Short mmCIF file of C-alpha atoms in Angstrom, two decimals:
data_model
loop_
_atom_site.label_atom_id
_atom_site.label_comp_id
_atom_site.label_asym_id
_atom_site.label_seq_id
_atom_site.Cartn_x
_atom_site.Cartn_y
_atom_site.Cartn_z
CA MET A 1 58.33 139.28 87.79
CA ALA A 2 57.51 136.48 88.89
CA GLY A 3 56.94 133.90 86.31
CA LEU A 4 60.20 135.37 83.66
CA TYR A 5 62.64 132.79 82.33
CA GLN A 6 66.13 134.50 83.04
CA GLY A 7 67.02 137.00 81.17
CA GLU A 8 63.84 137.80 79.93
CA THR A 9 63.10 140.97 81.79
CA THR A 10 66.57 142.83 79.87
CA LEU A 11 65.09 141.16 76.55
CA LEU A 12 62.55 142.96 77.44
CA HIS A 13 64.49 146.09 76.23
CA PHE A 14 67.48 144.51 74.50
CA PRO A 15 65.77 142.17 71.59
CA THR A 16 68.97 141.59 69.62
CA VAL A 17 72.47 140.54 71.43
CA ASN A 18 75.06 142.83 69.86
CA LEU A 19 78.71 143.94 71.48
CA LYS A 20 77.83 147.68 71.10
CA ARG A 21 78.12 149.20 74.17
CA VAL A 22 75.23 151.04 75.88
CA GLN A 23 75.06 154.47 77.99
CA GLY A 24 74.08 153.61 81.43
CA ASN A 25 74.69 153.77 85.20
CA PHE A 26 74.85 151.53 87.93
CA TYR A 27 71.04 152.48 89.14
CA LEU A 28 69.34 152.24 85.62
CA ASN A 29 70.83 149.02 85.13
CA GLN A 30 69.34 147.51 88.23
CA VAL A 31 66.01 148.73 86.91
CA ILE A 32 66.68 147.50 83.41
CA THR A 33 67.95 143.72 84.01
CA GLY A 34 66.04 143.43 87.83
CA HIS A 35 69.14 141.83 89.40
CA GLY A 36 71.20 143.88 91.98
CA SER A 37 71.28 144.95 95.00
CA LEU A 38 66.89 145.39 94.60
CA ALA A 39 65.48 144.31 97.25
CA ASP A 40 63.16 142.26 96.07
CA TYR A 41 66.25 140.41 94.06
CA GLN A 42 67.88 140.73 97.31
CA GLY A 43 65.04 138.90 99.17
CA LYS A 44 64.71 136.00 96.60
CA PHE A 45 68.32 135.10 96.05
CA PHE A 46 69.61 135.91 99.89
CA GLY A 47 67.09 136.15 102.65
CA LYS A 48 66.96 139.68 103.10
CA SER A 49 63.99 141.78 103.18
CA SER A 50 62.31 142.32 100.40
CA THR A 51 60.97 146.08 101.54
CA CYS A 52 61.76 149.17 100.07
CA ASP A 53 63.43 152.12 102.13
CA CYS A 54 60.43 153.84 102.19
CA GLY A 55 58.69 151.28 103.88
CA GLN A 56 55.27 151.37 101.50
CA GLU A 57 55.81 147.42 99.79
CA THR A 58 58.05 145.43 98.06
CA GLU A 59 61.28 147.53 96.28
CA ASN A 60 61.02 146.19 92.61
CA ARG A 61 62.00 147.78 89.29
CA PHE A 62 58.42 148.37 88.94
CA HIS A 63 57.73 150.63 92.30
CA LEU A 64 61.08 152.30 92.41
CA VAL A 65 59.96 154.23 89.25
CA TYR A 66 56.21 154.26 89.34
CA LYS A 67 55.71 154.54 93.50
CA CYS A 68 58.30 155.34 95.33
CA ILE A 69 58.84 158.24 97.53
CA GLN A 70 63.21 158.11 97.33
CA TRP A 71 62.52 158.63 93.53
CA THR A 72 60.10 161.16 93.75
CA ALA A 73 63.39 163.90 92.49
CA ILE A 74 64.55 161.53 90.12
CA THR A 75 61.36 160.24 87.82
CA LYS A 76 60.52 163.93 87.93
CA LYS A 77 63.85 165.33 86.44
CA HIS A 78 64.47 162.37 84.26
CA PHE A 79 60.72 161.68 82.97
CA PRO A 80 58.09 163.01 80.90
CA ARG A 81 55.44 164.74 83.21
CA ASP A 82 52.92 161.90 82.25
CA PHE A 83 54.98 159.29 83.07
CA ALA A 84 53.13 157.45 84.89
CA MET A 85 51.12 156.57 81.74
CA THR A 86 53.76 155.12 79.94
CA PRO A 87 54.57 151.64 79.63
CA LEU A 88 57.90 150.67 81.26
CA ASP A 89 60.04 149.25 78.77
CA LYS A 90 58.66 152.67 76.99
CA LEU A 91 60.04 154.83 79.79
CA LEU A 92 63.41 153.57 80.17
CA HIS A 93 63.90 154.36 76.02
CA HIS A 94 62.98 157.87 76.44
CA LYS A 95 65.19 160.83 75.54
CA GLU A 96 65.91 163.87 77.91
#
C-alpha cells in the first residue's frame, strides 16, 4: 500500500471513529489494517522477508484475499462465489 498515509488503510473501512466494538479476529484485523504479522509489514519495519509462505509473491492483504493458494479454503468458505470481482473494502463488509 505504498503512498498511503498512516491509518489510511483502516480509514477505508471505518471512516468515522467511535467507541463501538467491531466483531473481528486476529487475521481479519490484519487484513483490514495491513499491520501485524503480514510479511510485507514485517519486511518494511523489521527487515524480514516479505514473501508469502506460499512462495508466490509478496504477502500483503490483497495477495492473501485474492491470490494466495493457502487462503483458498478460507475465501471459498466466507466470501461470495464472485468475490474476485469485488473491491476489498466491500468484501470485508460482506455478511455470510
